[in-house]
Each structure stands twice: as structure tokens, then as C-alpha cells.
Amino acid sequence: MDPGFTAEQDEIRRTLRELLHKRCGPGELRAALDAPAGHDPALWAALAEQLGLPGLALPERYGGVGCPRTDLALAAEETGRVLAPTPLLATSVLAAPLILALGSDAQRARLLPPITDGALTAALAVPAPVLATALALTGPGGGDWAGGGRAGGVQARPADGGWRLYGEAAQVLDGHSAGLLLVAAHTGGFVRSRTLLFLVAGDAPGVVRTRQTALDATRPQARVQLRHVEAELLGDEEADVPRALAGAGDFAAAFLACEAVGAAGRALERTVDHLGQRVQFGRPIGSFQAVQHRLADVYVQIQAARSAAYYAAWATGRTDDVTKDVTEDVTEDVGGLALAQALEALRLAASEGVQLHGGIGFTWEHDAHLYFKRAAGDELLFGPVHRLRAHAAERAALFTRTEVTV
């Protein structure tokens, strides 16, 4: 692994930071959260037109930039710094890689170009609250999380030469505004029950979408109800969907880890700035040794998490196919482990920031609570931390291996 950034990566990060500084300040952020879509469409269009961010890791033949997935993960550190409310995670990290990996040539040619242009957003719909399990972050991912052929989840039935879906998925990231839904559904009944992915237009007849109140308003969520909705199978019936979801999940974890590190770093910067300006007992609060020790602990935690996140971005970006395993010299579940460490760092930075800001840190008007909610919200969606680590330990057989002595 080369620990340095390439010139292209430095340029992407610099340009992205400048654009977000101009277009995603505190005022713009709060306005976007109150908008019906939960994000600023103008900001999303600017990210697509000026940086090609939605298609950064997609092949050039589909209109993408053709960069490795590592570049997209590293760019997440900048979006995390400002808690940018965009459909980047739902569209470019969760949905697009699955379309690229499992879709037919016709489906890729039809769907990926508008995604890279920012004209089409997409969302991955799985039954709540099993997103982390479906992505194989906190469990094996091959169980009956999609309904198991029984009541609950989403069921798929052949009908009129196509497919019909019935059921419900909740906590769907950007599900209320996405133009395309990528729905995980069970089909085959009890004899050959299996999970497949289906394409559903967001405005298709029978689709009822309701925006949910989420702890973290910067990650809007929706409940999606499907009432005998006509759907298109993604790829073919022999697709290894659990394997593809696991591959997408490992990269999503690396992306989220970089994003959390960016948010944690920014939360610490804001706290340090405040403590340097606020005076108590005739001197800045930041000059007290006890306060400096607390800040130093946060800094060390963030730097350790940043190293893990960068390694995960490099490791999971070594292949552009989410259906393939990462090369053998890369530790399994590197994304999940990096995410666990990054979420802990963000939670520490955010909680210390709220406390060290004093009374203003607990108010709705201050932005400190947004970082705390991002830490808690991500852990609810993709964790918790102890389960991320437990699953990694289980896959590595950490506690079941036996030593052979000669």
C-alpha cells in the first residue's frame, strides 16, 4: 500500500472542499434538511456537472469518470466534514455498484449514464432494520432477512411474463425521492427460497413512499410500500445476490468510515476554535491542561480511525467488481473494522464537542448536535460497533482457531 495520495486524488479532494465550502454552509445545510427531498438538488447537480461525483467510480463507457473506488471513498471525507445531505451514499455507493455488477448489458446502458449525470438517483430498499445484515456487515447476509418466503419483507411473484412485488421496506435511504428503487425481495417460496434484486420506478403504480422522521436528518429515510407493483428483475435469476450485497457492503463501510473521519475531524476543529475564543477566569478555556488532555485524546482517536479508513478505502478499491473477493493479502472485513473505529471516533469527537461548547452546545441553533446525531444515526443503521467487530472476528475465526504445537 502506498500511503500517499496521487495528484488526482489531491485535486478531487481540494476541488470538492472548495465547492462544498461555497454551496453547503450551515445555512444551506439546514435549508436542505427542510426541503421535501431532504437534500439540495442544485448542490447535487453541481457535484455532477463540475466534479462528476455520482459517476466518479463508474466506467467511462457509461459516462463515468473511470476512477478507482478508492477515490470515491476518499472524497467522502470531504462530504462528511460538512455533513453534506446528498443522495451520494444511496445512489453511487449502494445502488450503482449493484447495477454494474448484476445488471444485464441493456440495463447498465439504460440506467448508469443518467446516474453519472446526476439526472437519476437510486435507493436500495431492504426490510427494516436489517440493512447492516443485508450488506453482511453485522451478519452473514445470506439468511432470511428479506422475508424468508414468509409474511413480512418483500415478496416477488411471476406474473404476466414479468414480476410483481408486494410488501414493505422501511429506513430506505433517500427512498422518498429516488427516481429508481432497487428492491430486495424473496421469491421461490419454501422449496427454493432465494433473494433477488428488482428494479422499480419510484413513481410506479402501487408504490407508496413516506418520508420518515430520522434521528439524523442529514440522512433522510423513507418507508416504501409495494402493492402488487410491476418490477423488472436485475440481471437473471441465477445472480448471486448475497455475495454482491456483501461486496457492496464492504465498500460502503469503507466509504462511511472515511465520511465519519471527516465529520469527526471537523467536529474537533470547531471545538478547538471555540475553546480558543471563549474566555473563563481571565484566560481562554483551551489553555487549561485538563481541557487539552481531553482534546488530545480525541485527536489520537481520530488519527487512528483515519489510518484505518484510508487502508479500508485502498483495500476495498483494489477491485471494481463487488461480486469478487478482495485479494487474499487483504484482511477480511477490513471495511467493517474501519467503520467501527471511525464511528467510535466520531461519537467521541461529537460528544466532547457538545460538552466543551458549554450551554450553547446543547441548543438546536448550534450545529454540534448534527455531528452527534450523525454518529448515533450511522451506528443505528450500519452497526452497532460491537456487532461490526463481532462479525469480523467470527469470519476470521478469531476465537475458534486452535494452535498446533510441535
Short mmCIF file of C-alpha atoms in Angstrom, two decimals:
data_model
loop_
_atom_site.label_atom_id
_atom_site.label_comp_id
_atom_site.label_asym_id
_atom_site.label_seq_id
_atom_site.Cartn_x
_atom_site.Cartn_y
_atom_site.Cartn_z
CA MET A 1 0.00 0.00 0.00
CA ASP A 2 1.25 3.48 -0.91
CA PRO A 3 0.21 5.78 1.99
CA GLY A 4 0.42 8.91 -0.15
CA PHE A 5 -2.32 10.43 -2.28
CA THR A 6 -1.99 10.69 -6.02
CA ALA A 7 -2.16 14.08 -7.74
CA GLU A 8 -5.64 13.20 -9.00
CA GLN A 9 -6.86 12.31 -5.52
CA ASP A 10 -5.49 15.53 -4.06
CA GLU A 11 -7.19 17.53 -6.82
CA ILE A 12 -10.54 15.78 -6.31
CA ARG A 13 -10.44 16.42 -2.57
CA ARG A 14 -9.35 20.06 -2.96
CA THR A 15 -11.96 20.89 -5.57
CA LEU A 16 -14.69 19.14 -3.63
CA ARG A 17 -13.83 21.00 -0.43
CA GLU A 18 -13.94 24.34 -2.25
CA LEU A 19 -17.31 23.59 -3.84
CA LEU A 20 -18.85 22.40 -0.56
CA HIS A 21 -17.47 25.44 1.24
CA LYS A 22 -19.37 27.66 -1.20
CA ARG A 23 -22.55 25.61 -1.59
CA CYS A 24 -23.02 23.75 1.70
CA GLY A 25 -22.58 26.13 4.62
CA PRO A 26 -24.62 25.86 7.84
CA GLY A 27 -27.48 27.90 6.38
CA GLU A 28 -27.66 25.89 3.16
CA LEU A 29 -27.45 22.65 5.14
CA ARG A 30 -30.44 23.45 7.35
CA ALA A 31 -32.45 24.69 4.36
CA ALA A 32 -31.76 21.43 2.53
CA LEU A 33 -32.92 19.36 5.51
CA ASP A 34 -36.28 21.13 5.46
CA ALA A 35 -36.72 20.66 1.71
CA PRO A 36 -39.11 17.92 0.51
CA ALA A 37 -36.26 15.87 -0.96
CA GLY A 38 -34.09 16.18 2.15
CA HIS A 39 -31.23 17.49 0.04
CA ASP A 40 -30.43 20.41 -2.25
CA PRO A 41 -30.98 19.37 -5.90
CA ALA A 42 -28.87 22.33 -7.04
CA LEU A 43 -25.90 21.10 -4.98
CA TRP A 44 -26.33 17.58 -6.36
CA ALA A 45 -26.39 18.98 -9.90
CA ALA A 46 -23.24 20.99 -9.22
CA LEU A 47 -21.45 17.93 -7.85
CA ALA A 48 -22.41 16.02 -11.00
CA GLU A 49 -21.62 18.74 -13.53
CA GLN A 50 -18.42 20.17 -12.05
CA LEU A 51 -16.87 17.06 -10.47
CA GLY A 52 -18.70 14.09 -11.94
CA LEU A 53 -19.01 12.82 -8.37
CA PRO A 54 -22.03 10.49 -8.90
CA GLY A 55 -20.10 8.64 -11.63
CA LEU A 56 -16.61 9.03 -10.19
CA ALA A 57 -16.11 5.27 -9.79
CA LEU A 58 -18.20 4.16 -12.78
CA PRO A 59 -16.63 3.09 -16.11
CA GLU A 60 -16.19 5.66 -18.85
CA ARG A 61 -18.28 3.61 -21.28
CA TYR A 62 -21.31 4.50 -19.12
CA GLY A 63 -20.40 8.17 -18.86
CA GLY A 64 -18.46 7.82 -15.63
CA VAL A 65 -15.04 9.23 -14.76
CA GLY A 66 -13.46 5.78 -14.50
CA CYS A 67 -11.56 6.40 -11.26
CA PRO A 68 -10.98 3.52 -8.82
CA ARG A 69 -13.47 3.18 -5.99
CA THR A 70 -10.75 4.31 -3.60
CA ASP A 71 -11.10 7.86 -4.95
CA LEU A 72 -14.82 7.92 -4.19
CA ALA A 73 -14.23 6.69 -0.63
CA LEU A 74 -11.56 9.33 -0.05
CA ALA A 75 -13.90 12.01 -1.40
CA ALA A 76 -16.35 11.00 1.31
CA GLU A 77 -14.08 12.57 3.91
CA GLU A 78 -14.90 15.98 2.43
CA THR A 79 -18.66 15.37 2.26
CA GLY A 80 -18.52 14.13 5.85
CA ARG A 81 -16.84 17.32 7.05
CA VAL A 82 -19.92 19.38 6.18
CA LEU A 83 -22.48 16.57 6.63
CA ALA A 84 -23.48 17.18 3.03
CA PRO A 85 -27.09 15.97 2.57
CA THR A 86 -26.82 14.38 -0.87
CA PRO A 87 -28.02 11.07 -2.36
CA LEU A 88 -24.39 10.06 -2.95
CA LEU A 89 -24.43 7.15 -0.48
CA ALA A 90 -27.74 5.73 -1.64
CA THR A 91 -27.12 6.23 -5.36
CA SER A 92 -23.40 5.86 -6.04
CA VAL A 93 -22.28 3.63 -3.18
CA LEU A 94 -25.19 1.24 -2.63
CA ALA A 95 -27.27 1.10 -5.82
CA ALA A 96 -24.95 1.84 -8.77
CA PRO A 97 -22.32 -0.83 -7.94
CA LEU A 98 -25.06 -3.47 -7.73
CA ILE A 99 -26.45 -2.45 -11.11
CA LEU A 100 -22.94 -2.57 -12.55
CA ALA A 101 -22.22 -5.99 -11.03
CA LEU A 102 -25.52 -7.79 -11.64
CA GLY A 103 -27.35 -5.90 -14.37
CA SER A 104 -27.59 -7.01 -17.96
CA ASP A 105 -25.80 -5.03 -20.66
CA ALA A 106 -29.07 -3.36 -21.60
CA GLN A 107 -29.86 -2.44 -18.01
CA ARG A 108 -26.42 -0.97 -17.45
CA ALA A 109 -26.59 1.05 -20.66
CA ARG A 110 -30.04 2.36 -19.75
CA LEU A 111 -29.52 3.20 -16.06
CA LEU A 112 -25.87 4.05 -15.42
CA PRO A 113 -25.49 7.06 -17.78
CA PRO A 114 -28.31 9.06 -16.13
CA ILE A 115 -26.89 8.15 -12.72
CA THR A 116 -23.48 9.50 -13.67
CA ASP A 117 -25.11 12.69 -14.96
CA GLY A 118 -26.93 13.20 -11.69
CA ALA A 119 -30.28 13.08 -13.50
CA LEU A 120 -31.29 9.78 -11.87
CA THR A 121 -31.00 8.95 -8.18
CA ALA A 122 -31.46 5.45 -6.83
CA ALA A 123 -32.10 3.78 -3.48
CA LEU A 124 -31.57 0.27 -2.13
CA ALA A 125 -34.73 -0.96 -0.40
CA VAL A 126 -34.44 -3.79 2.11
CA PRO A 127 -36.76 -4.59 5.03
CA ALA A 128 -36.02 -2.66 8.22
CA PRO A 129 -33.99 -2.88 10.33
CA VAL A 130 -31.66 -5.28 8.54
CA LEU A 131 -29.65 -3.06 6.21
CA ALA A 132 -26.40 -3.88 8.01
CA THR A 133 -27.22 -7.61 7.88
CA ALA A 134 -28.15 -7.48 4.19
CA LEU A 135 -24.79 -5.84 3.47
CA ALA A 136 -23.05 -8.55 5.53
CA LEU A 137 -21.62 -6.01 7.97
CA THR A 138 -23.10 -7.45 11.17
CA GLY A 139 -24.15 -10.90 9.97
CA PRO A 140 -23.57 -13.49 7.25
CA GLY A 141 -26.03 -11.78 4.90
CA GLY A 142 -27.39 -15.00 3.41
CA GLY A 143 -30.29 -15.61 5.79
CA ASP A 144 -33.98 -14.85 5.62
CA TRP A 145 -33.66 -11.11 6.20
CA ALA A 146 -35.69 -10.31 3.07
CA GLY A 147 -38.73 -12.21 4.28
CA GLY A 148 -37.65 -15.82 4.00
CA GLY A 149 -40.67 -16.77 1.91
CA ARG A 150 -42.96 -15.94 4.83
CA ALA A 151 -45.07 -12.92 5.73
CA GLY A 152 -43.06 -9.75 6.11
CA GLY A 153 -40.42 -8.14 3.99
CA VAL A 154 -41.00 -8.04 0.25
CA GLN A 155 -42.25 -10.98 -1.82
CA ALA A 156 -41.84 -11.42 -5.58
CA ARG A 157 -44.18 -13.45 -7.76
CA PRO A 158 -44.03 -14.16 -11.51
CA ALA A 159 -46.96 -12.57 -13.31
CA ASP A 160 -47.81 -11.87 -16.96
CA GLY A 161 -44.31 -12.69 -18.14
CA GLY A 162 -42.76 -10.36 -15.57
CA TRP A 163 -42.70 -9.90 -11.81
CA ARG A 164 -44.96 -8.37 -9.19
CA LEU A 165 -43.77 -7.22 -5.76
CA TYR A 166 -45.76 -6.98 -2.57
CA GLY A 167 -44.51 -5.89 0.84
CA GLU A 168 -42.80 -3.10 2.68
CA ALA A 169 -39.31 -1.78 3.30
CA ALA A 170 -38.50 0.89 5.87
CA GLN A 171 -35.47 3.03 6.67
CA VAL A 172 -34.73 3.27 2.95
CA LEU A 173 -32.07 5.93 2.48
CA ASP A 174 -33.42 8.63 0.14
CA GLY A 175 -36.25 6.27 -0.72
CA HIS A 176 -38.88 9.03 -0.78
CA SER A 177 -37.14 11.00 -3.54
CA ALA A 178 -35.18 8.42 -5.56
CA GLY A 179 -36.19 8.03 -9.18
CA LEU A 180 -35.24 4.33 -9.11
CA LEU A 181 -35.75 1.75 -6.37
CA LEU A 182 -33.53 -1.31 -6.16
CA VAL A 183 -35.70 -3.69 -4.14
CA ALA A 184 -34.50 -6.86 -2.45
CA ALA A 185 -37.31 -9.43 -2.49
CA HIS A 186 -37.76 -13.11 -1.79
CA THR A 187 -39.05 -15.44 -4.44
CA GLY A 188 -39.39 -19.17 -4.88
CA GLY A 189 -41.48 -19.97 -1.82
CA PHE A 190 -40.24 -22.51 0.69
CA VAL A 191 -38.79 -25.01 -1.76
CA ARG A 192 -36.26 -22.73 -3.46
CA SER A 193 -36.44 -19.54 -1.49
CA ARG A 194 -33.87 -17.00 -2.57
CA THR A 195 -33.29 -13.26 -2.60
CA LEU A 196 -33.24 -11.37 -5.89
CA LEU A 197 -32.99 -7.68 -6.73
CA PHE A 198 -35.66 -5.88 -8.74
CA LEU A 199 -35.84 -2.51 -10.47
CA VAL A 200 -38.88 -0.39 -9.70
CA ALA A 201 -39.56 3.16 -10.88
CA GLY A 202 -40.07 5.50 -7.96
CA ASP A 203 -43.40 6.70 -9.37
CA ALA A 204 -44.67 3.28 -10.47
CA PRO A 205 -48.34 2.49 -9.80
CA GLY A 206 -48.74 0.79 -6.44
CA VAL A 207 -45.65 2.37 -4.86
CA VAL A 208 -46.39 4.39 -1.72
CA ARG A 209 -43.45 6.29 -0.26
CA THR A 210 -43.49 8.18 3.02
CA ARG A 211 -40.59 10.15 4.43
CA GLN A 212 -39.82 9.06 7.98
CA THR A 213 -38.61 11.17 10.87
CA ALA A 214 -34.98 10.16 11.32
CA LEU A 215 -32.60 10.82 14.19
CA ASP A 216 -30.07 12.10 11.67
CA ALA A 217 -31.91 14.47 9.35
CA THR A 218 -28.87 14.65 7.05
CA ARG A 219 -29.64 11.04 6.04
CA PRO A 220 -33.32 11.17 5.02
CA GLN A 221 -35.15 7.86 5.19
CA ALA A 222 -38.46 6.59 3.88
CA ARG A 223 -40.95 3.78 4.24
CA VAL A 224 -41.67 2.18 0.87
CA GLN A 225 -44.84 0.14 0.42
CA LEU A 226 -45.23 -2.04 -2.66
CA ARG A 227 -48.74 -3.14 -3.57
CA HIS A 228 -48.54 -5.63 -6.44
CA VAL A 229 -46.05 -3.40 -8.21
CA GLU A 230 -44.72 -4.33 -11.61
CA ALA A 231 -40.95 -4.84 -11.41
CA GLU A 232 -38.00 -5.74 -13.60
CA LEU A 233 -35.55 -8.39 -12.46
CA LEU A 234 -31.99 -7.08 -12.16
CA GLY A 235 -29.82 -9.43 -14.19
CA ASP A 236 -31.04 -13.01 -14.15
CA GLU A 237 -32.43 -15.50 -11.64
CA GLU A 238 -29.05 -17.16 -11.14
CA ALA A 239 -27.42 -13.98 -9.81
CA ASP A 240 -25.56 -14.40 -6.52
CA VAL A 241 -27.28 -11.51 -4.78
CA PRO A 242 -25.99 -12.13 -1.22
CA ARG A 243 -22.41 -12.16 -2.49
CA ALA A 244 -22.94 -8.94 -4.45
CA LEU A 245 -24.54 -7.25 -1.44
CA ALA A 246 -21.62 -8.33 0.74
CA GLY A 247 -19.16 -6.84 -1.74
CA ALA A 248 -21.13 -3.62 -1.90
CA GLY A 249 -21.33 -3.60 1.89
CA ASP A 250 -17.59 -3.80 2.36
CA PHE A 251 -17.03 -0.81 0.11
CA ALA A 252 -19.94 1.07 1.70
CA ALA A 253 -18.30 0.52 5.09
CA ALA A 254 -15.02 1.99 3.82
CA PHE A 255 -16.93 4.95 2.35
CA LEU A 256 -18.80 5.51 5.61
CA ALA A 257 -15.57 5.22 7.61
CA CYS A 258 -13.94 7.99 5.57
CA GLU A 259 -17.09 10.07 5.88
CA ALA A 260 -17.17 9.60 9.67
CA VAL A 261 -13.50 10.54 9.95
CA GLY A 262 -14.17 13.76 8.03
CA ALA A 263 -17.09 14.60 10.32
CA ALA A 264 -15.04 13.81 13.44
CA GLY A 265 -12.16 15.97 12.26
CA ARG A 266 -14.47 18.89 11.58
CA ALA A 267 -16.20 18.50 14.95
CA LEU A 268 -12.81 18.66 16.66
CA GLU A 269 -11.78 21.74 14.64
CA ARG A 270 -14.95 23.57 15.62
CA THR A 271 -14.41 22.68 19.28
CA VAL A 272 -10.80 23.85 19.26
CA ASP A 273 -11.80 27.15 17.62
CA HIS A 274 -14.48 27.72 20.25
CA LEU A 275 -12.17 26.95 23.16
CA GLY A 276 -9.58 29.33 21.80
CA GLN A 277 -12.10 32.18 21.77
CA ARG A 278 -14.13 31.61 24.91
CA VAL A 279 -12.54 33.18 27.99
CA GLN A 280 -13.08 31.99 31.55
CA PHE A 281 -11.21 33.15 34.66
CA GLY A 282 -9.33 35.62 32.52
CA ARG A 283 -7.89 33.12 30.02
CA PRO A 284 -9.09 31.02 27.05
CA ILE A 285 -10.64 27.74 28.10
CA GLY A 286 -8.39 25.93 25.67
CA SER A 287 -5.35 26.88 27.75
CA PHE A 288 -6.41 24.71 30.69
CA GLN A 289 -4.46 21.47 30.86
CA ALA A 290 -7.47 19.28 31.66
CA VAL A 291 -9.23 20.52 28.54
CA GLN A 292 -6.11 20.00 26.43
CA HIS A 293 -5.88 16.39 27.61
CA ARG A 294 -9.44 15.74 26.50
CA LEU A 295 -8.77 17.27 23.10
CA ALA A 296 -5.58 15.25 22.74
CA ASP A 297 -7.48 12.02 23.39
CA VAL A 298 -9.97 12.92 20.68
CA TYR A 299 -7.20 13.80 18.23
CA VAL A 300 -5.40 10.49 18.77
CA GLN A 301 -8.64 8.56 18.28
CA ILE A 302 -9.39 10.41 15.04
CA GLN A 303 -5.91 9.89 13.63
CA ALA A 304 -6.07 6.16 14.33
CA ALA A 305 -9.51 5.97 12.71
CA ARG A 306 -8.26 7.96 9.70
CA SER A 307 -5.43 5.49 9.12
CA ALA A 308 -7.88 2.57 9.28
CA ALA A 309 -10.32 4.33 6.95
CA TYR A 310 -7.62 5.10 4.37
CA TYR A 311 -6.46 1.49 4.44
CA ALA A 312 -10.03 0.25 4.01
CA ALA A 313 -10.53 2.61 1.08
CA TRP A 314 -7.37 1.30 -0.55
CA ALA A 315 -8.15 -2.36 0.17
CA THR A 316 -11.78 -2.37 -0.96
CA GLY A 317 -10.90 -0.29 -4.03
CA ARG A 318 -8.49 -2.89 -5.39
CA THR A 319 -11.32 -4.45 -7.38
CA ASP A 320 -14.14 -2.68 -9.19
CA ASP A 321 -16.37 -5.77 -9.16
CA VAL A 322 -18.43 -6.13 -5.97
CA THR A 323 -19.04 -9.82 -6.76
CA LYS A 324 -15.34 -10.61 -6.35
CA ASP A 325 -13.49 -11.01 -3.09
CA VAL A 326 -10.66 -8.66 -2.26
CA THR A 327 -7.24 -10.18 -2.92
CA GLU A 328 -6.01 -12.70 -0.38
CA ASP A 329 -3.38 -10.42 1.17
CA VAL A 330 -6.11 -8.06 2.40
CA THR A 331 -7.74 -8.85 5.72
CA GLU A 332 -11.40 -9.83 5.58
CA ASP A 333 -13.96 -7.32 6.85
CA VAL A 334 -11.45 -4.50 6.68
CA GLY A 335 -14.31 -2.16 5.84
CA GLY A 336 -16.40 -3.19 8.84
CA LEU A 337 -13.48 -2.87 11.24
CA ALA A 338 -12.56 0.56 9.89
CA LEU A 339 -16.19 1.66 10.18
CA ALA A 340 -16.34 0.52 13.80
CA GLN A 341 -13.25 2.53 14.68
CA ALA A 342 -14.43 5.60 12.75
CA LEU A 343 -17.87 5.57 14.39
CA GLU A 344 -16.25 5.43 17.81
CA ALA A 345 -14.01 8.37 16.92
CA LEU A 346 -16.96 10.40 15.64
CA ARG A 347 -19.05 9.62 18.70
CA LEU A 348 -16.20 10.73 20.98
CA ALA A 349 -15.46 13.90 19.00
CA ALA A 350 -19.14 14.84 18.81
CA SER A 351 -19.93 14.19 22.47
CA GLU A 352 -16.84 16.04 23.68
CA GLY A 353 -17.71 18.87 21.31
CA VAL A 354 -21.21 19.19 22.76
CA GLN A 355 -19.87 19.25 26.33
CA LEU A 356 -16.92 21.57 25.72
CA HIS A 357 -19.10 24.09 23.91
CA GLY A 358 -20.94 24.52 27.20
CA GLY A 359 -24.58 25.59 27.26
CA ILE A 360 -24.65 26.59 23.58
CA GLY A 361 -23.57 23.09 22.55
CA PHE A 362 -26.92 21.69 23.72
CA THR A 363 -29.04 24.12 21.71
CA TRP A 364 -30.87 23.45 18.45
CA GLU A 365 -29.36 26.57 16.89
CA HIS A 366 -25.79 25.28 17.17
CA ASP A 367 -24.51 22.66 14.73
CA ALA A 368 -22.80 20.48 17.36
CA HIS A 369 -25.88 18.28 17.73
CA LEU A 370 -25.84 17.48 13.99
CA TYR A 371 -22.48 15.73 14.33
CA PHE A 372 -23.64 13.83 17.40
CA LYS A 373 -26.77 12.69 15.54
CA ARG A 374 -24.69 11.59 12.55
CA ALA A 375 -22.62 9.35 14.86
CA ALA A 376 -25.70 7.88 16.53
CA GLY A 377 -27.66 7.55 13.29
CA ASP A 378 -24.90 5.74 11.41
CA GLU A 379 -24.44 3.32 14.28
CA LEU A 380 -28.16 2.54 14.29
CA LEU A 381 -28.19 1.95 10.52
CA PHE A 382 -24.87 0.17 9.98
CA GLY A 383 -23.82 -1.06 13.42
CA PRO A 384 -23.69 -1.19 16.33
CA VAL A 385 -19.93 -1.08 16.76
CA HIS A 386 -19.68 -4.22 18.86
CA ARG A 387 -21.58 -6.23 16.24
CA LEU A 388 -19.35 -4.94 13.44
CA ARG A 389 -16.33 -6.22 15.36
CA ALA A 390 -18.01 -9.45 16.44
CA HIS A 391 -18.88 -10.34 12.84
CA ALA A 392 -15.33 -9.60 11.71
CA ALA A 393 -13.96 -11.80 14.49
CA GLU A 394 -16.38 -14.59 13.55
CA ARG A 395 -15.39 -14.51 9.88
CA ALA A 396 -11.72 -14.55 10.82
CA ALA A 397 -12.37 -17.45 13.26
CA LEU A 398 -10.51 -15.39 15.83
CA PHE A 399 -11.89 -17.25 18.83
CA THR A 400 -12.28 -20.70 17.27
CA ARG A 401 -8.83 -21.38 15.85
CA THR A 402 -6.73 -23.97 17.64
CA GLU A 403 -2.99 -23.68 17.98
CA VAL A 404 -0.92 -26.62 16.88
CA THR A 405 2.29 -27.06 18.82
CA VAL A 406 5.11 -29.24 17.62
#
